[in-house]
Structure formats: C-alpha cells, structure tokens
CSV table of C-alpha atoms in Angstrom, one decimal:
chain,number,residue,atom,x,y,z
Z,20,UNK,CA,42.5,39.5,-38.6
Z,21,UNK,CA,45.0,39.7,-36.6
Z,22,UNK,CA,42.7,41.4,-33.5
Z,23,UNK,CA,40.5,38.5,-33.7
Z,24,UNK,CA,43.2,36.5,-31.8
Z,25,UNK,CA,43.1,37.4,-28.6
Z,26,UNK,CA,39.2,36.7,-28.5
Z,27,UNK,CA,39.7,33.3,-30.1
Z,28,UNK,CA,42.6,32.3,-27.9
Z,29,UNK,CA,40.0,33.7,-24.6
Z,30,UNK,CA,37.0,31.8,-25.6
Z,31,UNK,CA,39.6,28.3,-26.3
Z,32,UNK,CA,40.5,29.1,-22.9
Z,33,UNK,CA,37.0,29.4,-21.6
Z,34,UNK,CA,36.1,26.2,-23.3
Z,35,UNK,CA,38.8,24.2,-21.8
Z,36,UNK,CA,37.8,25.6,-18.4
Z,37,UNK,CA,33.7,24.4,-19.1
Z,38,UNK,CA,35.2,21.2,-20.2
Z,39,UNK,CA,37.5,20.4,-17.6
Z,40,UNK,CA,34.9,22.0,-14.4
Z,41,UNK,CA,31.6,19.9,-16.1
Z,42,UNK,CA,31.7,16.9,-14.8
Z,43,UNK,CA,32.0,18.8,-11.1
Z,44,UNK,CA,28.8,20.7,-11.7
Z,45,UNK,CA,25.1,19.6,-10.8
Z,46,UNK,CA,23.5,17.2,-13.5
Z,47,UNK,CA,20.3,19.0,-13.9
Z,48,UNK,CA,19.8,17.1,-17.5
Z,49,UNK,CA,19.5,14.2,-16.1
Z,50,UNK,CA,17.2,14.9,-12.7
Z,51,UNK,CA,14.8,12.7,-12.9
Z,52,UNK,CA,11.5,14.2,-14.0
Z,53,UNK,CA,7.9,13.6,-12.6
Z,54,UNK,CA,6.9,10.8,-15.1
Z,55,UNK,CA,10.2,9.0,-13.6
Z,56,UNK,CA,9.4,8.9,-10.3
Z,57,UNK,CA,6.9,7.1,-7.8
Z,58,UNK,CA,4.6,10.0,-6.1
Z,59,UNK,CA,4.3,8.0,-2.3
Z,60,UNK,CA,1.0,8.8,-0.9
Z,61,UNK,CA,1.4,6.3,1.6
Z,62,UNK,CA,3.4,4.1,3.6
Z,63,UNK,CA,3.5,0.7,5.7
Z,64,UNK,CA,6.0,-0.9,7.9
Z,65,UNK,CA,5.7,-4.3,9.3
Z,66,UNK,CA,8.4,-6.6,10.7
Z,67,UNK,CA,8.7,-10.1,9.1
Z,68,UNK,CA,11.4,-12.9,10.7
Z,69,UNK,CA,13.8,-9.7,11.7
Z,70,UNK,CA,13.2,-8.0,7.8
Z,71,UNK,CA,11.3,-5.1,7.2
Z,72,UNK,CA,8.6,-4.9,4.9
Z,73,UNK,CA,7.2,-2.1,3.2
Z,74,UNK,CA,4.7,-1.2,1.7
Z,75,UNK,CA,3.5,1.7,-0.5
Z,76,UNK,CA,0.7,3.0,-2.2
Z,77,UNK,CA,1.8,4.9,-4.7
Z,78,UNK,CA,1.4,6.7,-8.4
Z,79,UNK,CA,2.9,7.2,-11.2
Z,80,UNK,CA,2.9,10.1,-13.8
Z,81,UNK,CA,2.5,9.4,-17.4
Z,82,UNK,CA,3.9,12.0,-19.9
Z,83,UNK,CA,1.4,12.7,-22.7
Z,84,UNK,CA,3.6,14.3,-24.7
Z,85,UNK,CA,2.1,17.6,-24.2
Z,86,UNK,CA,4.3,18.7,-21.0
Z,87,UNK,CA,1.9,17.7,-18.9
Z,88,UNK,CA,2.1,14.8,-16.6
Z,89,UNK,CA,-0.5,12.7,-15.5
Z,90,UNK,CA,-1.2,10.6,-12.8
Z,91,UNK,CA,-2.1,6.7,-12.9
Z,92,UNK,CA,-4.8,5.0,-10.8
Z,93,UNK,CA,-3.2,4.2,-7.2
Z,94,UNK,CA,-0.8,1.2,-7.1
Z,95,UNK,CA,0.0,-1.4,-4.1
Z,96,UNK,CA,3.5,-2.1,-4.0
Z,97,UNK,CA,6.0,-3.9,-1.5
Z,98,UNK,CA,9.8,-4.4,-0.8
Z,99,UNK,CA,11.8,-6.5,2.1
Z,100,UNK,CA,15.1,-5.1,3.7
Z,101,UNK,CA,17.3,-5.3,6.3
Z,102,UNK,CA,16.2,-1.1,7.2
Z,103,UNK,CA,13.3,0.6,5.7
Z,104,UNK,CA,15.8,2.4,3.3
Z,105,UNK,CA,17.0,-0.5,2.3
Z,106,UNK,CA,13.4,-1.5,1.5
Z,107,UNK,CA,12.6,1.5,-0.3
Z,108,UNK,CA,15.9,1.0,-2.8
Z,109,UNK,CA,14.7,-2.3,-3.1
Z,110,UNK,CA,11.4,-1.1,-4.3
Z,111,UNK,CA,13.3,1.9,-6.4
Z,112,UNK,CA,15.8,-1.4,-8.5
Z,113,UNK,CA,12.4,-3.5,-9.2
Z,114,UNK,CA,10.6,-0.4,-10.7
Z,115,UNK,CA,12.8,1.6,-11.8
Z,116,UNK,CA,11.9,4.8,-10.6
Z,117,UNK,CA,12.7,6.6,-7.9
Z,118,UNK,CA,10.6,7.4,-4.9
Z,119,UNK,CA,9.1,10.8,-4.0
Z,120,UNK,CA,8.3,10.9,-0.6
Z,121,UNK,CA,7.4,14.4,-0.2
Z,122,UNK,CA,3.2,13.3,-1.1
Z,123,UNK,CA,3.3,10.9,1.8
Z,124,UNK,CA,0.0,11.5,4.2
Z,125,UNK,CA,0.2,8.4,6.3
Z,126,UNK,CA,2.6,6.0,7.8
Z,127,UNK,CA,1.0,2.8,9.2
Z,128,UNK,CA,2.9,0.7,11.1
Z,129,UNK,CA,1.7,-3.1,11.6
Z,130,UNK,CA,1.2,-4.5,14.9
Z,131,UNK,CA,3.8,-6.6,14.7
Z,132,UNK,CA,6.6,-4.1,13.9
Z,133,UNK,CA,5.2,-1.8,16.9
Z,134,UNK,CA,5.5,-4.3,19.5
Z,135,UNK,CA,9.0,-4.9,18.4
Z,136,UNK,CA,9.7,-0.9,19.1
Z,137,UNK,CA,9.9,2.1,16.2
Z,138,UNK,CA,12.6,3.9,17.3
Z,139,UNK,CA,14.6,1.1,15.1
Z,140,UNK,CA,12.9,2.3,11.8
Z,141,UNK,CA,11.0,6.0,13.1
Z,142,UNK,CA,14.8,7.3,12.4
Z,143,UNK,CA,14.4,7.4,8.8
Z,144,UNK,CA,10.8,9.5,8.6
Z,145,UNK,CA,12.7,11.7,10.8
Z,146,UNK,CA,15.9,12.7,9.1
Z,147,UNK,CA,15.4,12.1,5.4
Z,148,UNK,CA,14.9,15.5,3.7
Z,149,UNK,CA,11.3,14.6,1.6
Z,150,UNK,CA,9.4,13.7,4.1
Z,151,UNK,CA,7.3,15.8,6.1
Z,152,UNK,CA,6.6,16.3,9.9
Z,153,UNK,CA,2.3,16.2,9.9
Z,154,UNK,CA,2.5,13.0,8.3
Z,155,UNK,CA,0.0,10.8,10.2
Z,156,UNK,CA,0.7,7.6,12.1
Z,157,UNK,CA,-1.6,5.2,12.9
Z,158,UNK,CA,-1.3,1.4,14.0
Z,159,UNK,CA,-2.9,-1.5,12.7
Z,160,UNK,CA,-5.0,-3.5,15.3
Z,161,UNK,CA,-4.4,-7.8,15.1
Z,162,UNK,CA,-3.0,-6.8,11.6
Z,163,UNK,CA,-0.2,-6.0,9.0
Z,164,UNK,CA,0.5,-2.9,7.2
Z,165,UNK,CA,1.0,-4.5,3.9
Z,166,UNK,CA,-3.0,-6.2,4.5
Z,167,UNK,CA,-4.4,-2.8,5.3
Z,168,UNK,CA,-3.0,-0.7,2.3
Z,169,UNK,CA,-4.9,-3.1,0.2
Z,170,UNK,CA,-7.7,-3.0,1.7
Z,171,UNK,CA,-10.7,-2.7,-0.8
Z,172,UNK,CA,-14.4,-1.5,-0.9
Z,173,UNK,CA,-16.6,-1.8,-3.5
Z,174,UNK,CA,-13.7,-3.6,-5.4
Z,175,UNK,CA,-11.8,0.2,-5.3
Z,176,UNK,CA,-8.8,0.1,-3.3
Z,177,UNK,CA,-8.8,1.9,0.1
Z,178,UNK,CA,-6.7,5.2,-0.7
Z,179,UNK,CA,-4.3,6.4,1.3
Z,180,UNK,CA,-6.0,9.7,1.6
Z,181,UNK,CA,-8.9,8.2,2.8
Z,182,UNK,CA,-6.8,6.0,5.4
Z,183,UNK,CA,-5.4,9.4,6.5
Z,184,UNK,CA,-9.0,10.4,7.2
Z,185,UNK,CA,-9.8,7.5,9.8
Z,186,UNK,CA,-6.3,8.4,11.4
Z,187,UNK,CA,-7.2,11.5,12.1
Z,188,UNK,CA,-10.7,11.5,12.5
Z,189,UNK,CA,-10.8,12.5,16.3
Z,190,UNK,CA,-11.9,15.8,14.9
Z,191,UNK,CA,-14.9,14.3,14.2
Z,192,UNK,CA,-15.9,11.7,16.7
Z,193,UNK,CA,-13.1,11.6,19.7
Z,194,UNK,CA,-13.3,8.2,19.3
Z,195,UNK,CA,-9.4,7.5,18.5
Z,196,UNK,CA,-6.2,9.8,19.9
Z,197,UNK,CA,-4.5,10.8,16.4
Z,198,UNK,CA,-0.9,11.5,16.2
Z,199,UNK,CA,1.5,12.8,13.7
Z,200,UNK,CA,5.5,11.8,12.9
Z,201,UNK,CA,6.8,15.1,14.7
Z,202,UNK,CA,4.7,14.9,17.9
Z,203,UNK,CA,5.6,11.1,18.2
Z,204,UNK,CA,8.9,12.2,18.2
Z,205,UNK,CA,8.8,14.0,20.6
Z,206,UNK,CA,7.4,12.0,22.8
Z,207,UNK,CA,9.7,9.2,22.0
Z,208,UNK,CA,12.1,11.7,22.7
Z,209,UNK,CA,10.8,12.8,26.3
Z,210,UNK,CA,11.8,11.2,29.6
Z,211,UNK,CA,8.5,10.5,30.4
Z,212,UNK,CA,5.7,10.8,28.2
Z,213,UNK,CA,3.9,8.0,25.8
Z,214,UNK,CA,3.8,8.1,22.5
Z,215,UNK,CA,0.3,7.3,21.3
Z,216,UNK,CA,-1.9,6.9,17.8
Z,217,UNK,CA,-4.8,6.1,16.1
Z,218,UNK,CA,-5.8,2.6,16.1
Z,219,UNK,CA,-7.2,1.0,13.0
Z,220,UNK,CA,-8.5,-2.3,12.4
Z,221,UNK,CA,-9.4,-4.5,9.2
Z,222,UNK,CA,-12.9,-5.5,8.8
Z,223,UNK,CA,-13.2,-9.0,6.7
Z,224,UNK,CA,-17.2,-7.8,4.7
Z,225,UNK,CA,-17.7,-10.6,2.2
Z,226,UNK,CA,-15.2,-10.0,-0.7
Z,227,UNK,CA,-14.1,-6.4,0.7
Z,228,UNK,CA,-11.8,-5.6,3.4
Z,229,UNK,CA,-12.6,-2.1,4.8
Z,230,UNK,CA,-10.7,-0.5,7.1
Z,231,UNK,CA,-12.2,1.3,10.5
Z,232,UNK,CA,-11.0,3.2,13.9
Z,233,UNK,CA,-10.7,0.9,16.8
Z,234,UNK,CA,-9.8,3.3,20.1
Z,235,UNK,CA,-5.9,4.0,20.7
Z,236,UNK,CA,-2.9,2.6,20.5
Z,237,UNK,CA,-0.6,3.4,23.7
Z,238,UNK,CA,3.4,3.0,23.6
Z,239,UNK,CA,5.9,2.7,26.6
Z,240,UNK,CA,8.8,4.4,25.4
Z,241,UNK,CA,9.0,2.9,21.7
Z,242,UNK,CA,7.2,-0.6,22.2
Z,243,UNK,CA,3.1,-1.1,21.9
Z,244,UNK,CA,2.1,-1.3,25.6
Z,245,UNK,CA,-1.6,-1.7,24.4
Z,246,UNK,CA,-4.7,-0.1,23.3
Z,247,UNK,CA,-7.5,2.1,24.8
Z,248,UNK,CA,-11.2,1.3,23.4
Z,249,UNK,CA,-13.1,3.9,21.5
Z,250,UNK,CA,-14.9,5.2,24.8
Z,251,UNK,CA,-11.3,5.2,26.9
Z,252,UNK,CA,-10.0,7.4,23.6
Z,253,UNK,CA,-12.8,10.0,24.6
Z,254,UNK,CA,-11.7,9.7,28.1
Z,255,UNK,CA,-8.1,10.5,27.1
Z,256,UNK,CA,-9.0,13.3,24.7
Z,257,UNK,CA,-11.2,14.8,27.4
Z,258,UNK,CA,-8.3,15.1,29.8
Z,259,UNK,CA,-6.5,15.8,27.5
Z,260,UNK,CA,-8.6,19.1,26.7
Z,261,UNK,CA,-9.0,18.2,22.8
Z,262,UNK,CA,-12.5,16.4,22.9
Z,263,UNK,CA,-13.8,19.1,20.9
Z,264,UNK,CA,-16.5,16.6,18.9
Z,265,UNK,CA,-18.4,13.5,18.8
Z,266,UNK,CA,-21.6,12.7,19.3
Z,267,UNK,CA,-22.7,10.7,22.8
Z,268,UNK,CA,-25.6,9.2,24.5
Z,269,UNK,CA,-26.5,9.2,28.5
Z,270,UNK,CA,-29.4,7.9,30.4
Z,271,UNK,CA,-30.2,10.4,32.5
Z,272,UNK,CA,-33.1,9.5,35.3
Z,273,UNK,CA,-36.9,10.2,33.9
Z,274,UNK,CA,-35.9,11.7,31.0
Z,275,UNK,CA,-34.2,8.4,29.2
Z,276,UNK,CA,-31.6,8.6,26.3
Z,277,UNK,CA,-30.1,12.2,25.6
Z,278,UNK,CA,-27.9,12.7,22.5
Z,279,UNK,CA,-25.6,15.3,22.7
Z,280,UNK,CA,-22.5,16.1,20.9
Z,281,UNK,CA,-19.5,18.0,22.5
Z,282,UNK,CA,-18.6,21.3,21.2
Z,283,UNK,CA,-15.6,22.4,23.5
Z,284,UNK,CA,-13.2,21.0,25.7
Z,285,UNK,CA,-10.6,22.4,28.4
Z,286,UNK,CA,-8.2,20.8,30.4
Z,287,UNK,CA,-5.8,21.8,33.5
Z,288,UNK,CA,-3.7,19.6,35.6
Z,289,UNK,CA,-2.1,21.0,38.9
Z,290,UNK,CA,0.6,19.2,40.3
Z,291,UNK,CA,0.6,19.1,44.6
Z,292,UNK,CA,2.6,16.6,46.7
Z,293,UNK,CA,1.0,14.0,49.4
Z,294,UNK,CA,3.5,11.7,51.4
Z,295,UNK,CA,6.3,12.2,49.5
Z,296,UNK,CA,4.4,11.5,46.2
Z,297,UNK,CA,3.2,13.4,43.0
Z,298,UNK,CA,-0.8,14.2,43.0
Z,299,UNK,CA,-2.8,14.8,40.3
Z,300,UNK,CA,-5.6,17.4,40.6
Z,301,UNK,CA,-7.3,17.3,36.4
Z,302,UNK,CA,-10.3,19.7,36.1
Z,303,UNK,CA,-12.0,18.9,32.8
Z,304,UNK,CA,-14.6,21.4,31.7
Z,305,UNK,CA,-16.6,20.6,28.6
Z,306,UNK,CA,-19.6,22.1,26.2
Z,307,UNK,CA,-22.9,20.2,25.0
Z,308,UNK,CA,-24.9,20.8,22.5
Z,309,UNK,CA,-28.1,19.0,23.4
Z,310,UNK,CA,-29.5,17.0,20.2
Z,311,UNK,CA,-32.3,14.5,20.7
Z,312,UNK,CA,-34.2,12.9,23.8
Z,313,UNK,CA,-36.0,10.2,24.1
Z,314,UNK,CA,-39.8,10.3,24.6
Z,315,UNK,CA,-43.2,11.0,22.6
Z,316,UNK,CA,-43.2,14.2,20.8
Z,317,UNK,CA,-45.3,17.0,22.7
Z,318,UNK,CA,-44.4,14.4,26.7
Z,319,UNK,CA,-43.9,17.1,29.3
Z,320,UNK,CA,-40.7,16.8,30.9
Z,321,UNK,CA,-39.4,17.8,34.2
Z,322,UNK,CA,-38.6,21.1,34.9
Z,323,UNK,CA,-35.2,20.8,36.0
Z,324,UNK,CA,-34.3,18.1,32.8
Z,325,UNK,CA,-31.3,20.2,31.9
Z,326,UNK,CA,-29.9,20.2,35.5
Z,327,UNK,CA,-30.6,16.5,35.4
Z,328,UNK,CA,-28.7,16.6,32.1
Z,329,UNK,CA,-26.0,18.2,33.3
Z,330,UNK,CA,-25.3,16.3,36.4
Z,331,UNK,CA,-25.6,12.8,34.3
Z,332,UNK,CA,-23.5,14.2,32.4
Z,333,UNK,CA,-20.7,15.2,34.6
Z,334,UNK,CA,-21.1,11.9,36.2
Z,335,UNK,CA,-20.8,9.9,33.3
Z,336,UNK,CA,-17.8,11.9,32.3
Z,337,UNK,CA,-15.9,11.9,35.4
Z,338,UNK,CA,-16.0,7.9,35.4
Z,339,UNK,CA,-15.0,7.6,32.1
Z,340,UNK,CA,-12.0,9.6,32.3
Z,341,UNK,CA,-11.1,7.7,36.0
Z,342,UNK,CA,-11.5,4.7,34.1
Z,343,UNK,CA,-9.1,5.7,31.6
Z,344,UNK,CA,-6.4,7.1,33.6
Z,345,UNK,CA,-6.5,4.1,35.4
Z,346,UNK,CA,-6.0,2.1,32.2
Z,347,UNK,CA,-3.1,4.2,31.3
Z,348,UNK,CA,-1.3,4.5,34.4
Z,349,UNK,CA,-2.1,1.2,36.3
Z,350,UNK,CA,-2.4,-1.1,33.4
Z,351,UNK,CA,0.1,0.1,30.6
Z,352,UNK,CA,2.2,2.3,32.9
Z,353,UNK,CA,2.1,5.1,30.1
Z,354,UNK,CA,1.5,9.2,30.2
Z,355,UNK,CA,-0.2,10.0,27.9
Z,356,UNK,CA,-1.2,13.2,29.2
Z,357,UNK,CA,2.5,14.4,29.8
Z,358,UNK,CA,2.0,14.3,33.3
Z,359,UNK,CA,5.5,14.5,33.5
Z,360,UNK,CA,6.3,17.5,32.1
Z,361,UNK,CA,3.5,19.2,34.5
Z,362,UNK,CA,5.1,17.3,37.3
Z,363,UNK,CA,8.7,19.2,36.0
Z,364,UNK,CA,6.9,22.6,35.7
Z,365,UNK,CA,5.7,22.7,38.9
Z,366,UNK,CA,7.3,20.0,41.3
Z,367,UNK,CA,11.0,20.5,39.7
Z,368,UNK,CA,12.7,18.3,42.7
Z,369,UNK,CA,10.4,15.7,43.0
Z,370,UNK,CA,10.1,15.2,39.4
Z,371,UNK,CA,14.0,14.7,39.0
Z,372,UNK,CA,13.6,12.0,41.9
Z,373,UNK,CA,11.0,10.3,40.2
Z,374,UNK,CA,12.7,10.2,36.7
Z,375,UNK,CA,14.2,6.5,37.0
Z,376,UNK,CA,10.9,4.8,38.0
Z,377,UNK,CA,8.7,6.8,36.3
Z,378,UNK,CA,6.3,3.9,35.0
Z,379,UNK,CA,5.9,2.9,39.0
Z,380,UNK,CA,6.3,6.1,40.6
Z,381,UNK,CA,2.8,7.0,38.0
Z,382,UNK,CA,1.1,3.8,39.5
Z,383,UNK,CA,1.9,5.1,43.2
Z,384,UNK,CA,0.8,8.9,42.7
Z,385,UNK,CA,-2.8,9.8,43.4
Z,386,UNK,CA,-5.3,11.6,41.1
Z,387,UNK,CA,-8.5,13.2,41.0
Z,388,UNK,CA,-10.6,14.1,38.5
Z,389,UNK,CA,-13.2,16.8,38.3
Z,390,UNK,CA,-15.7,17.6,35.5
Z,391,UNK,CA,-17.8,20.7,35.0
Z,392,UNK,CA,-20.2,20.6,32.2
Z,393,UNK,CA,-22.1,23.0,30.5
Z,394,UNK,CA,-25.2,22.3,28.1
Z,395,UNK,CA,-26.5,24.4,25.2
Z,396,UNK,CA,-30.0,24.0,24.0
Z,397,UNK,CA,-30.2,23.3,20.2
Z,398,UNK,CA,-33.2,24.9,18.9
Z,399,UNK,CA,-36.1,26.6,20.6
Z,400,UNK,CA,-34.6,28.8,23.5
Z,401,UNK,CA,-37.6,27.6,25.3
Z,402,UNK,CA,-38.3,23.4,25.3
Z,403,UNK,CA,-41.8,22.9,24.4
Z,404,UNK,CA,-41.8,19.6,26.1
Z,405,UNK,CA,-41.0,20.8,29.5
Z,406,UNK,CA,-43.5,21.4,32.5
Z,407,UNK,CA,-43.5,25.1,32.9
C-alpha cells in the first residue's frame, strides 16, 4: 500500500496543475457549432444619415438530432451601426448567433454608400480572417443594397448566388466589367488606377422586383465617379483584352444585320511620348464567330461578304472603344485600363511627373486605337448563299 503513494500524490499534483491551467486553455466545448451560427451568403452596405446599414442574406442550420445539420430557406436580415462591424454585432445580439462569413459570394454596395467612398467600410472585407478575397462586388444603380437583397421573382426571393451570377456575368455577355474584393483593392490601393464593378439595377415588374446588369460602375479613387452603359462595358472589356463573349449585331452594307458572338480577345498598350505628354497607342485584336445574317434563305450574297464583315466590324469596334475611353478619361477622369502602370513600365520619368495630376494629365495625353478583327465561319466551310 504503501507504493501506491507516490502515484496518488503525482496524479493530485497533476490534477491541481489541469485545474489551475483550465481556464487558460482554448474553450473548444463551447465553440459554437454550425446550427448556432448564421451561414452569410451575402452582403449589403448602404449609408443611411452617416449610419451604416447592412444587410444579409443569410441561413441557418437546424440540428435534426441525427448529427447532421440542415440548412433553412434563405432569410433577409438587417442591422444599423456606426462601422459595418458594428452592424454585424448588432445583427449577431438580435439573433443570437453568430455570423459566418466564410460562405459570403457577393458584397453589394448601395449607390448611396459608394458615392460617399468605400475605403471607409472596404477595410473590414479586407482584414477580417472569414472572409474571402474572390468575393464579388457589384453596385446597385439609383438603388439601396437592403432593396436589392430582397428582391423577388416569382414570389421566391432573389438568392444571393444568383445575384453573384449577374455580377459576374461578363463571361457571358461583356455587357458589365465584374470585379472582385482583392482586385478592388488593389486598385484602391494604386496611385493611379480606378477601381470598377458590375452595375446592377432593380427592375419594379408588377408585384416582383428582379434584379438585372446595367453597364459599369467607375470609381475615382474610392468615390462613384459614374457609370459606363452596357455597350461602353464592351468597349472597356475589349481594351481591356477580356471580351472573350457576348453576342453582337452590325449592319454591314448589302448584306444587312450580322450576329456574331466574340470568341477571343487581346489587348496591348504601348506607351510613347509627344510634346512632353504620355500617348497611348491600344491595338485590340478580337475573334468572331459569325452566327446569323439577315436575308432570305438560299439570297446570293456578295462575294467578298466576309471582308465586308470584317471591315464593319473593325469599324464598329474601333468607335466603340474611342467612345469609351473618352467616357473614362474625359468625363470621369478614371483608368480603368491601368494606364498608369503601363505609363510606369515604360515611361518611368514621365510617369513620376505625372503622378500628382494624374486625373488631368489622362485628359491631356493622346490615344489611338486600333482594331484587327478576325471572323470564323460557323457551319458550312463554304456559304451556300454566296455568289461564287
């Protein structure tokens, strides 16, 4: 018996030691589990008489007693503050839950609030440890954040997957630049370029309220500066060299309407100086797949219709994307094309000259825009319709 006391007195000792170190040691008990939390899918931020207000759509997971969670239909719920954290603890008190932020796939940010600038309440999708970088941004057009996440269709609510989708559906139609949290940044960031993102716009149909792209929204330095229309969003993208879909219509000259759909798109900007100042020189080369034209089935056509097509084509093209950079650089004073940064690659002096008036010194510079197209038939390598 006697042996037994050392091992009695060691494990006292050990238990003294659990009891004193336990309260110092991660609470894993009582993390929350999923059925306790919010899963944010996504966000809105609008700015109401100096508050925030923010908006989520969100789930909730039910435990069914099995181990399994579940999760709820989508929920629209909102909280005021004097900082979007202090919005989202709001939000976490009323429901008592807290908020997972790690689901999130878009942040929409009401007119309003982006005219005011972002930079005041961007910090917080930036440094908190949940959230995620490719979250999409996108700015509501003549509207609130808090209207657009419940926006309904059909009487089903608008979810914030599907609002992802419109942000980001440039893939699709290049009719809207789309933007994500960790390129904005950088950009806001930058010395010179502008931040930009997908536009969208409430629609009021009857008793629904759907939601739809409407072009771009431009920002100089964190403030909306204004928006480019669907067509000027092409124009953008094309310079860009990212136009790589989206189905358009010319008129080309005894042929009539041509449907085509872009395929492929490259861009490359060379900086030069003239008088002192930066020029431009954008070459924008681009792919067609030719679709549909207009006419009777079996109508001869020309025999050069492709060349025709082409040249319309380039044309078209070359004034839409003059057009835009006009808007962008005359109107808004923004670069969204980071002009700036070619201007630094490859003029490094006069780009640090022209760092304090940047927004003028981009009126005064001089551009030029070229456009090479090239068309690929869709269908029969040989066009029955044309005059052999």
């Amino acid at each position: 018996m006697s042996q037994n006391k050392p091992h009695k007195a060691a494990n006292f000792i050990l238990l003294i030691i659990v009891l004193v170190w336990l309260p110092f040691l991660p609470n894993y008990a009582k993390a929350p589990q999923l059925h306790e939390r919010l899963l944010v899918q996504g966000i809105g931020v609008d700015m109401e008489q100096g508050a925030f207000v923010v908006t989520l759509q969100s789930y909730h997971a039910l435990n069914t007693g099995g181990g399994a969670d579940v999760p709820t239909e989508a929920d629209v719920i909102s909280g005021v503050g004097n900082s979007v954290q202090d919005a989202f603890s709001q939000l976490s008190r009323s429901t008592g839950r807290q908020l997972m932020y790690s689901q999130n796939l878009i942040l929409l940010i009401g007119e309003k609030a982006a005219q005011e600038g972002i930079t005041e309440f961007f910090d917080f999708f930036i440094r908190h440890y949940e959230t995620r970088p490719s979250v999409s941004v996108a700015v509501v057009r003549d509207g609130t954040a808090y209207a657009a996440m419940r926006c309904k269709k059909d009487d089903t609510l608008i979810t914030a997957q599907e609002i992802a989708q419109l942000a980001t559906s440039d893939s699709l139609n290049a009719a809207s630049a789309s933007s994500m949290v960790l390129q904005m940044t950088s950009d806001l960031t930058s010395s010179t370029a502008s931040p930009f993102a997908a536009a969208l716009r409430i629609l009021e149909k009857g008793e629904d309220t759907e939601l739809q792209t409407d072009g771009t929204a431009l920002f100089l330095g964190d403030k909306l500066a204004g928006y480019l229309s669907a067509d000027q969003s092409t124009g953008l993208l094309l310079m860009r060299g990212e136009a790589a879909e989206g189905t358009q219509v010319a008129q080309v000259e005894e042929i009539g309407r041509v449907s085509y759909s872009l395929t492929g798109c490259k861009s490359d900007i060379t900086v030069t100086q003239e008088d002192g100042q930066p020029h431009f020189q954008i070459d924008v080369s681009v792919t067609a797949n030719l679709y549909e034209l207009d006419g009777v089935p079996g109508e001869q056509l020309p025999k050069d219709s492709f060349d025709r097509f082409r040249t319309t084509l380039e044309h078209q093209l070359d004034a839409l994307c003059n057009q835009t950079l006009s808007a962008c650089v005359t109107e808004y004073h923004c670069d969204p094309l980071n002009l700036g940064r070619h201007l630094r690659n490859q003029q490094t002096e006069l780009y640090h000259k022209a760092l304090d008036a940047w927004p003028q010194i981009l009126s005064n510079s001089s551009y030029q825009v070229t456009v090479s197209a090239r068309v690929e038939q869709i269908g029969q390598e040989t066009n029955p319709h044309v005059k052999t």
